mmCIF file of C-alpha atoms in Angstrom:
data_model
loop_
_atom_site.group_PDB
_atom_site.id
_atom_site.type_symbol
_atom_site.label_atom_id
_atom_site.label_comp_id
_atom_site.label_asym_id
_atom_site.label_seq_id
_atom_site.Cartn_x
_atom_site.Cartn_y
_atom_site.Cartn_z
ATOM 1 C CA UNK A 1 50.358 -29.307 -169.663
ATOM 2 C CA UNK A 2 50.130 -25.637 -170.567
ATOM 3 C CA UNK A 3 52.645 -26.093 -173.396
ATOM 4 C CA UNK A 4 50.902 -29.101 -175.013
ATOM 5 C CA UNK A 5 48.113 -27.111 -176.764
ATOM 6 C CA UNK A 6 50.616 -24.656 -178.332
ATOM 7 C CA UNK A 7 52.808 -27.504 -179.562
ATOM 8 C CA UNK A 8 49.800 -29.237 -181.101
ATOM 9 C CA UNK A 9 48.721 -25.993 -182.782
ATOM 10 C CA UNK A 10 52.231 -25.403 -184.195
ATOM 11 C CA UNK A 11 52.497 -28.964 -185.463
ATOM 12 C CA UNK A 12 49.120 -28.666 -187.169
ATOM 13 C CA UNK A 13 50.216 -25.419 -188.757
ATOM 14 C CA UNK A 14 53.262 -27.180 -190.079
ATOM 15 C CA UNK A 15 51.052 -30.015 -191.252
ATOM 16 C CA UNK A 16 52.910 -32.368 -189.065
ATOM 17 C CA UNK A 17 49.778 -34.187 -188.125
ATOM 18 C CA UNK A 18 51.350 -37.434 -187.063
ATOM 19 C CA UNK A 19 53.464 -35.677 -184.487
ATOM 20 C CA UNK A 20 50.520 -33.534 -183.510
ATOM 21 C CA UNK A 21 48.546 -36.738 -182.822
ATOM 22 C CA UNK A 22 51.421 -38.098 -180.764
ATOM 23 C CA UNK A 23 51.603 -34.881 -178.760
ATOM 24 C CA UNK A 24 47.841 -34.954 -178.325
ATOM 25 C CA UNK A 25 48.140 -38.517 -177.079
ATOM 26 C CA UNK A 26 50.902 -37.436 -174.677
ATOM 27 C CA UNK A 27 48.733 -34.479 -173.659
ATOM 28 C CA UNK A 28 45.857 -36.815 -172.993
ATOM 29 C CA UNK A 29 48.019 -39.188 -170.986
ATOM 30 C CA UNK A 30 49.430 -36.295 -168.985
ATOM 31 C CA UNK A 31 45.962 -34.869 -168.430
ATOM 32 C CA UNK A 32 44.673 -38.245 -167.372
ATOM 33 C CA UNK A 33 47.603 -38.683 -165.060
ATOM 34 C CA UNK A 34 47.071 -35.221 -163.673
ATOM 35 C CA UNK A 35 43.383 -35.822 -163.182
ATOM 36 C CA UNK A 36 44.183 -39.152 -161.578
ATOM 37 C CA UNK A 37 46.674 -37.490 -159.247
ATOM 38 C CA UNK A 38 44.206 -34.760 -158.364
ATOM 39 C CA UNK A 39 41.557 -37.393 -157.790
ATOM 40 C CA UNK A 40 43.907 -39.298 -155.576
ATOM 41 C CA UNK A 41 44.825 -36.069 -153.831
ATOM 42 C CA UNK A 42 41.176 -35.150 -153.353
ATOM 43 C CA UNK A 43 40.415 -38.671 -152.222
ATOM 44 C CA UNK A 44 43.413 -38.547 -149.927
ATOM 45 C CA UNK A 45 42.271 -35.169 -148.618
ATOM 46 C CA UNK A 46 38.762 -36.477 -148.247
ATOM 47 C CA UNK A 47 40.069 -39.566 -146.537
ATOM 48 C CA UNK A 48 42.227 -37.332 -144.362
ATOM 49 C CA UNK A 49 39.206 -35.216 -143.534
ATOM 50 C CA UNK A 50 37.180 -38.311 -142.854
ATOM 51 C CA UNK A 51 39.989 -39.772 -140.823
ATOM 52 C CA UNK A 52 40.397 -36.482 -138.995
ATOM 53 C CA UNK A 53 36.709 -36.329 -138.294
ATOM 54 C CA UNK A 54 36.865 -39.942 -137.188
ATOM 55 C CA UNK A 55 39.821 -39.168 -134.976
ATOM 56 C CA UNK A 56 38.076 -36.077 -133.634
ATOM 57 C CA UNK A 57 34.935 -38.138 -132.998
ATOM 58 C CA UNK A 58 37.015 -40.817 -131.324
ATOM 59 C CA UNK A 59 38.793 -38.090 -129.349
ATOM 60 C CA UNK A 60 35.438 -36.585 -128.383
ATOM 61 C CA UNK A 61 34.163 -39.987 -127.419
ATOM 62 C CA UNK A 62 37.377 -40.612 -125.526
ATOM 63 C CA UNK A 63 36.980 -37.267 -123.771
ATOM 64 C CA UNK A 64 33.363 -38.075 -122.963
ATOM 65 C CA UNK A 65 34.414 -41.496 -121.724
ATOM 66 C CA UNK A 66 37.184 -39.863 -119.735
ATOM 67 C CA UNK A 67 34.660 -37.370 -118.343
ATOM 68 C CA UNK A 68 32.323 -40.220 -117.473
ATOM 69 C CA UNK A 69 35.186 -42.030 -115.804
ATOM 70 C CA UNK A 70 36.094 -38.886 -113.903
ATOM 71 C CA UNK A 71 32.462 -38.436 -112.850
ATOM 72 C CA UNK A 72 32.327 -42.087 -111.883
ATOM 73 C CA UNK A 73 35.577 -41.695 -109.951
ATOM 74 C CA UNK A 74 34.220 -38.546 -108.250
ATOM 75 C CA UNK A 75 30.986 -40.330 -107.397
ATOM 76 C CA UNK A 76 32.996 -43.277 -106.137
ATOM 77 C CA UNK A 77 35.180 -40.917 -104.093
ATOM 78 C CA UNK A 78 32.098 -39.145 -102.759
ATOM 79 C CA UNK A 79 30.430 -42.461 -101.977
ATOM 80 C CA UNK A 80 33.645 -43.748 -100.469
ATOM 81 C CA UNK A 81 33.931 -40.581 -98.366
ATOM 82 C CA UNK A 82 30.283 -40.909 -97.314
ATOM 83 C CA UNK A 83 30.835 -44.560 -96.522
ATOM 84 C CA UNK A 84 33.885 -43.683 -94.444
ATOM 85 C CA UNK A 85 31.881 -41.019 -92.660
ATOM 86 C CA UNK A 86 29.000 -43.465 -92.162
ATOM 87 C CA UNK A 87 31.401 -46.161 -90.971
ATOM 88 C CA UNK A 88 33.080 -43.621 -88.699
ATOM 89 C CA UNK A 89 29.685 -42.618 -87.323
ATOM 90 C CA UNK A 90 28.721 -46.255 -86.886
ATOM 91 C CA UNK A 91 32.003 -46.989 -85.143
ATOM 92 C CA UNK A 92 31.529 -43.960 -82.893
ATOM 93 C CA UNK A 93 27.950 -45.046 -82.170
ATOM 94 C CA UNK A 94 29.083 -48.593 -81.463
ATOM 95 C CA UNK A 95 31.816 -47.307 -79.184
ATOM 96 C CA UNK A 96 29.286 -45.071 -77.429
ATOM 97 C CA UNK A 97 26.865 -47.993 -77.093
ATOM 98 C CA UNK A 98 29.676 -50.195 -75.850
ATOM 99 C CA UNK A 99 30.709 -47.551 -73.343
ATOM 100 C CA UNK A 100 27.095 -47.108 -72.284
ATOM 101 C CA UNK A 101 26.694 -50.878 -71.958
ATOM 102 C CA UNK A 102 29.865 -51.095 -69.868
ATOM 103 C CA UNK A 103 28.711 -48.212 -67.676
ATOM 104 C CA UNK A 104 25.232 -49.716 -67.393
ATOM 105 C CA UNK A 105 26.739 -53.088 -66.510
ATOM 106 C CA UNK A 106 29.010 -51.539 -63.917
ATOM 107 C CA UNK A 107 26.155 -49.467 -62.529
ATOM 108 C CA UNK A 108 23.980 -52.593 -62.443
ATOM 109 C CA UNK A 109 26.698 -54.504 -60.624
ATOM 110 C CA UNK A 110 27.204 -51.578 -58.265
ATOM 111 C CA UNK A 111 23.436 -51.257 -57.739
ATOM 112 C CA UNK A 112 23.135 -54.976 -57.053
ATOM 113 C CA UNK A 113 26.052 -54.814 -54.633
ATOM 114 C CA UNK A 114 24.481 -51.796 -52.931
ATOM 115 C CA UNK A 115 21.115 -53.592 -52.821
ATOM 116 C CA UNK A 116 22.773 -56.637 -51.266
ATOM 117 C CA UNK A 117 24.608 -54.460 -48.775
ATOM 118 C CA UNK A 118 21.389 -52.572 -48.049
ATOM 119 C CA UNK A 119 19.437 -55.808 -47.595
ATOM 120 C CA UNK A 120 22.199 -57.152 -45.397
ATOM 121 C CA UNK A 121 22.166 -53.912 -43.417
ATOM 122 C CA UNK A 122 18.385 -54.109 -43.118
ATOM 123 C CA UNK A 123 18.630 -57.732 -42.025
ATOM 124 C CA UNK A 124 21.317 -56.871 -39.494
ATOM 125 C CA UNK A 125 19.297 -53.878 -38.329
ATOM 126 C CA UNK A 126 16.158 -56.003 -38.039
ATOM 127 C CA UNK A 127 18.143 -58.634 -36.149
ATOM 128 C CA UNK A 128 19.564 -55.939 -33.879
ATOM 129 C CA UNK A 129 16.088 -54.515 -33.346
ATOM 130 C CA UNK A 130 14.771 -57.989 -32.582
ATOM 131 C CA UNK A 131 17.636 -58.599 -30.184
ATOM 132 C CA UNK A 132 17.084 -55.182 -28.619
ATOM 133 C CA UNK A 133 13.353 -55.830 -28.319
ATOM 134 C CA UNK A 134 14.028 -59.216 -26.758
ATOM 135 C CA UNK A 135 16.600 -57.645 -24.458
ATOM 136 C CA UNK A 136 14.170 -54.871 -23.522
ATOM 137 C CA UNK A 137 11.449 -57.430 -22.951
ATOM 138 C CA UNK A 138 13.829 -59.486 -20.846
ATOM 139 C CA UNK A 139 14.954 -56.415 -18.924
ATOM 140 C CA UNK A 140 11.347 -55.339 -18.465
ATOM 141 C CA UNK A 141 10.403 -58.864 -17.416
ATOM 142 C CA UNK A 142 13.300 -59.050 -15.015
ATOM 143 C CA UNK A 143 12.531 -55.601 -13.629
ATOM 144 C CA UNK A 144 8.898 -56.627 -13.045
ATOM 145 C CA UNK A 145 9.413 -60.239 -11.928
ATOM 146 C CA UNK A 146 10.665 -61.650 -8.674
ATOM 147 C CA UNK A 147 13.767 -63.681 -9.445
ATOM 148 C CA UNK A 148 13.127 -66.350 -6.762
ATOM 149 C CA UNK A 149 9.418 -67.099 -7.083
ATOM 150 C CA UNK A 150 8.688 -66.008 -10.655
ATOM 151 C CA UNK A 151 5.779 -63.835 -9.436
ATOM 152 C CA UNK A 152 5.480 -60.129 -10.094
ATOM 153 C CA UNK A 153 7.687 -57.984 -7.883
ATOM 154 C CA UNK A 154 6.610 -55.071 -5.716
ATOM 155 C CA UNK A 155 7.593 -52.485 -8.327
ATOM 156 C CA UNK A 156 5.254 -54.010 -10.880
ATOM 157 C CA UNK A 157 2.486 -54.385 -8.281
ATOM 158 C CA UNK A 158 2.653 -50.731 -7.279
ATOM 159 C CA UNK A 159 2.618 -49.554 -10.918
ATOM 160 C CA UNK A 160 -0.312 -51.875 -11.704
ATOM 161 C CA UNK A 161 -2.289 -50.610 -8.691
ATOM 162 C CA UNK A 162 -1.657 -46.969 -9.680
ATOM 163 C CA UNK A 163 -2.925 -47.568 -13.217
ATOM 164 C CA UNK A 164 -5.936 -49.528 -11.968
ATOM 165 C CA UNK A 165 -6.927 -46.957 -9.349
ATOM 166 C CA UNK A 166 -6.613 -44.165 -11.938
ATOM 167 C CA UNK A 167 -8.907 -46.094 -14.299
ATOM 168 C CA UNK A 168 -11.430 -46.697 -11.476
ATOM 169 C CA UNK A 169 -11.369 -43.014 -10.568
ATOM 170 C CA UNK A 170 -12.015 -42.005 -14.194
ATOM 171 C CA UNK A 171 -14.916 -44.465 -14.419
ATOM 172 C CA UNK A 172 -16.340 -43.080 -11.168
ATOM 173 C CA UNK A 173 -16.090 -39.468 -12.410
ATOM 174 C CA UNK A 174 -17.832 -40.393 -15.669
ATOM 175 C CA UNK A 175 -20.686 -42.022 -13.768
ATOM 176 C CA UNK A 176 -19.889 -45.600 -14.821
ATOM 177 C CA UNK A 177 -18.358 -47.174 -11.701
ATOM 178 C CA UNK A 178 -16.537 -50.476 -12.141
ATOM 179 C CA UNK A 179 -16.667 -53.455 -9.746
ATOM 180 C CA UNK A 180 -14.529 -52.965 -6.618
ATOM 181 C CA UNK A 181 -10.901 -53.990 -6.595
ATOM 182 C CA UNK A 182 -10.074 -56.629 -3.963
ATOM 183 C CA UNK A 183 -6.604 -56.891 -2.455
ATOM 184 C CA UNK A 184 -5.421 -59.720 -0.195
ATOM 185 C CA UNK A 185 -2.090 -59.469 1.614
ATOM 186 C CA UNK A 186 -0.682 -62.869 2.633
ATOM 187 C CA UNK A 187 2.047 -63.470 5.226
ATOM 188 C CA UNK A 188 3.663 -66.869 5.803
ATOM 189 C CA UNK A 189 3.475 -67.723 9.496
ATOM 190 C CA UNK A 190 6.636 -68.537 11.456
ATOM 191 C CA UNK A 191 8.811 -68.079 8.393
ATOM 192 C CA UNK A 192 11.754 -66.988 10.527
ATOM 193 C CA UNK A 193 11.704 -70.312 12.375
ATOM 194 C CA UNK A 194 12.036 -72.138 9.036
ATOM 195 C CA UNK A 195 15.179 -70.155 8.254
ATOM 196 C CA UNK A 196 16.548 -70.631 11.770
ATOM 197 C CA UNK A 197 15.895 -74.374 11.918
ATOM 198 C CA UNK A 198 16.574 -75.455 8.322
ATOM 199 C CA UNK A 199 18.635 -72.649 6.816
ATOM 200 C CA UNK A 200 17.980 -69.943 4.252
ATOM 201 C CA UNK A 201 17.887 -72.421 1.363
ATOM 202 C CA UNK A 202 14.933 -74.113 3.047
ATOM 203 C CA UNK A 203 13.353 -70.693 3.420
ATOM 204 C CA UNK A 204 13.788 -70.098 -0.309
ATOM 205 C CA UNK A 205 12.227 -73.514 -0.997
ATOM 206 C CA UNK A 206 9.301 -72.572 1.234
ATOM 207 C CA UNK A 207 8.782 -69.318 -0.700
ATOM 208 C CA UNK A 208 8.965 -71.138 -4.053
ATOM 209 C CA UNK A 209 6.571 -73.860 -2.818
ATOM 210 C CA UNK A 210 4.072 -71.340 -1.495
ATOM 211 C CA UNK A 211 4.233 -69.310 -4.757
ATOM 212 C CA UNK A 212 3.510 -72.458 -6.800
ATOM 213 C CA UNK A 213 0.449 -73.352 -4.663
ATOM 214 C CA UNK A 214 -0.718 -69.733 -4.802
ATOM 215 C CA UNK A 215 -0.426 -69.753 -8.595
ATOM 216 C CA UNK A 216 -2.499 -72.971 -8.737
ATOM 217 C CA UNK A 217 -5.325 -71.368 -6.750
ATOM 218 C CA UNK A 218 -5.374 -68.092 -8.708
ATOM 219 C CA UNK A 219 -7.494 -67.193 -11.713
ATOM 220 C CA UNK A 220 -6.156 -66.023 -15.109
ATOM 221 C CA UNK A 221 -7.073 -62.365 -14.387
ATOM 222 C CA UNK A 222 -5.574 -62.320 -10.891
ATOM 223 C CA UNK A 223 -2.289 -60.525 -10.213
ATOM 224 C CA UNK A 224 0.183 -62.251 -7.866
ATOM 225 C CA UNK A 225 2.915 -60.090 -6.343
ATOM 226 C CA UNK A 226 5.726 -60.924 -3.948
ATOM 227 C CA UNK A 227 5.347 -57.826 -1.841
ATOM 228 C CA UNK A 228 8.475 -58.350 0.203
ATOM 229 C CA UNK A 229 10.177 -61.145 2.153
ATOM 230 C CA UNK A 230 7.446 -63.657 3.038
ATOM 231 C CA UNK A 231 4.613 -61.253 2.193
ATOM 232 C CA UNK A 232 2.519 -61.731 -0.961
ATOM 233 C CA UNK A 233 -0.171 -59.544 -2.520
ATOM 234 C CA UNK A 234 -3.082 -61.244 -4.263
ATOM 235 C CA UNK A 235 -5.055 -58.823 -6.458
ATOM 236 C CA UNK A 236 -8.560 -59.714 -7.699
ATOM 237 C CA UNK A 237 -9.511 -57.310 -10.531
ATOM 238 C CA UNK A 238 -13.112 -58.526 -10.657
ATOM 239 C CA UNK A 239 -14.500 -60.528 -7.759
ATOM 240 C CA UNK A 240 -17.489 -60.399 -5.486
ATOM 241 C CA UNK A 241 -16.247 -59.643 -1.937
ATOM 242 C CA UNK A 242 -18.391 -62.514 -0.668
ATOM 243 C CA UNK A 243 -16.181 -64.958 -2.594
ATOM 244 C CA UNK A 244 -12.900 -63.938 -0.948
ATOM 245 C CA UNK A 245 -13.373 -66.226 2.075
ATOM 246 C CA UNK A 246 -13.908 -69.222 -0.195
ATOM 247 C CA UNK A 247 -10.767 -68.361 -2.181
ATOM 248 C CA UNK A 248 -8.671 -68.137 0.978
ATOM 249 C CA UNK A 249 -10.055 -71.442 2.298
ATOM 250 C CA UNK A 250 -9.181 -73.078 -1.021
ATOM 251 C CA UNK A 251 -5.603 -71.807 -0.709
ATOM 252 C CA UNK A 252 -5.305 -73.101 2.878
ATOM 253 C CA UNK A 253 -6.691 -76.511 1.864
ATOM 254 C CA UNK A 254 -4.170 -76.702 -1.019
ATOM 255 C CA UNK A 255 -1.309 -75.922 1.371
ATOM 256 C CA UNK A 256 -2.466 -78.726 3.674
ATOM 257 C CA UNK A 257 -2.698 -81.170 0.776
ATOM 258 C CA UNK A 258 0.720 -80.205 -0.532
ATOM 259 C CA UNK A 259 3.079 -79.971 2.433
ATOM 260 C CA UNK A 260 6.678 -78.873 1.997
ATOM 261 C CA UNK A 261 9.330 -81.554 2.534
ATOM 262 C CA UNK A 262 12.032 -80.272 4.880
ATOM 263 C CA UNK A 263 14.734 -82.664 6.105
ATOM 264 C CA UNK A 264 12.581 -85.602 5.034
ATOM 265 C CA UNK A 265 9.561 -84.447 7.069
ATOM 266 C CA UNK A 266 6.387 -82.790 5.715
ATOM 267 C CA UNK A 267 6.020 -79.183 6.768
ATOM 268 C CA UNK A 268 2.607 -77.574 6.296
ATOM 269 C CA UNK A 269 2.959 -73.907 5.435
ATOM 270 C CA UNK A 270 0.503 -71.738 7.313
ATOM 271 C CA UNK A 271 -0.421 -68.244 6.236
ATOM 272 C CA UNK A 272 -2.251 -65.246 7.621
ATOM 273 C CA UNK A 273 -4.183 -62.955 5.282
ATOM 274 C CA UNK A 274 -6.040 -59.716 5.256
ATOM 275 C CA UNK A 275 -8.057 -58.262 2.409
ATOM 276 C CA UNK A 276 -9.673 -54.974 1.541
ATOM 277 C CA UNK A 277 -12.182 -53.837 -1.106
ATOM 278 C CA UNK A 278 -11.130 -50.682 -2.973
ATOM 279 C CA UNK A 279 -13.690 -48.486 -4.694
ATOM 280 C CA UNK A 280 -13.302 -44.744 -5.366
ATOM 281 C CA UNK A 281 -15.630 -42.584 -3.308
ATOM 282 C CA UNK A 282 -16.214 -45.118 -0.532
ATOM 283 C CA UNK A 283 -14.474 -45.907 2.726
ATOM 284 C CA UNK A 284 -12.421 -49.116 2.599
ATOM 285 C CA UNK A 285 -12.879 -51.676 5.388
ATOM 286 C CA UNK A 286 -10.071 -54.226 5.794
ATOM 287 C CA UNK A 287 -10.720 -57.756 7.014
ATOM 288 C CA UNK A 288 -8.229 -60.387 8.278
ATOM 289 C CA UNK A 289 -7.915 -64.213 8.305
ATOM 290 C CA UNK A 290 -5.491 -66.673 9.776
ATOM 291 C CA UNK A 291 -4.996 -70.258 8.706
#
């Protein structure tokens, strides 16, 4: 292209105009081709730049997308780690609750078993106490009761008299004397002959029969004591001394109405009695009866 202008100038100087026109046409074609190539090159460069920028933008977008994905993955990992920790904590809590429930259940079962054992022990202890109380009452009753007649025995009578006399003495010292205490000692007449003639079993029957009649003639407050052998003590806690004779006559009449059957024959039990009025601070005067 640099040589075309000189050639055209030389041809014009030589007046070779036709050739100069042809060279000018060739120069124009070459220039056009060159310009076209440069345009294509510039366009190609521009397209390359545009494509590069597009690639760079796509790469940047890809990097941003990759960064977002990495952030998402990190968040997912963090969330997954937190979820695992939360699940682990929940599992540990559930295991702890399960262990606590098992322990509570076992403790409840153990407590119920202990309660049942304790209640059973209490029931057994109460039963033993009841049995012991009944046994003590029976022992006390047997120690204070005459086995043959069912009346109080001499031991009980002596203890009762001691307590009663102490109470009377206290009332007397305090200036509030109580009514006198009347005692009647009864003795079955000819009791030895009953044993000798009919045997000791008949004598026991006579004692039992006399005790039954004596109990019929007594009052609820009276104390009946088998003092020993065929002797009986009849205690009147509250009675007018003038009524004692009537009480003894009632006993004798009952014995006559209810004779003892010995060997198929009625045997009227006779009894002798003496009584005394006891009052602290006064002399006691005994009196006797026979019937």
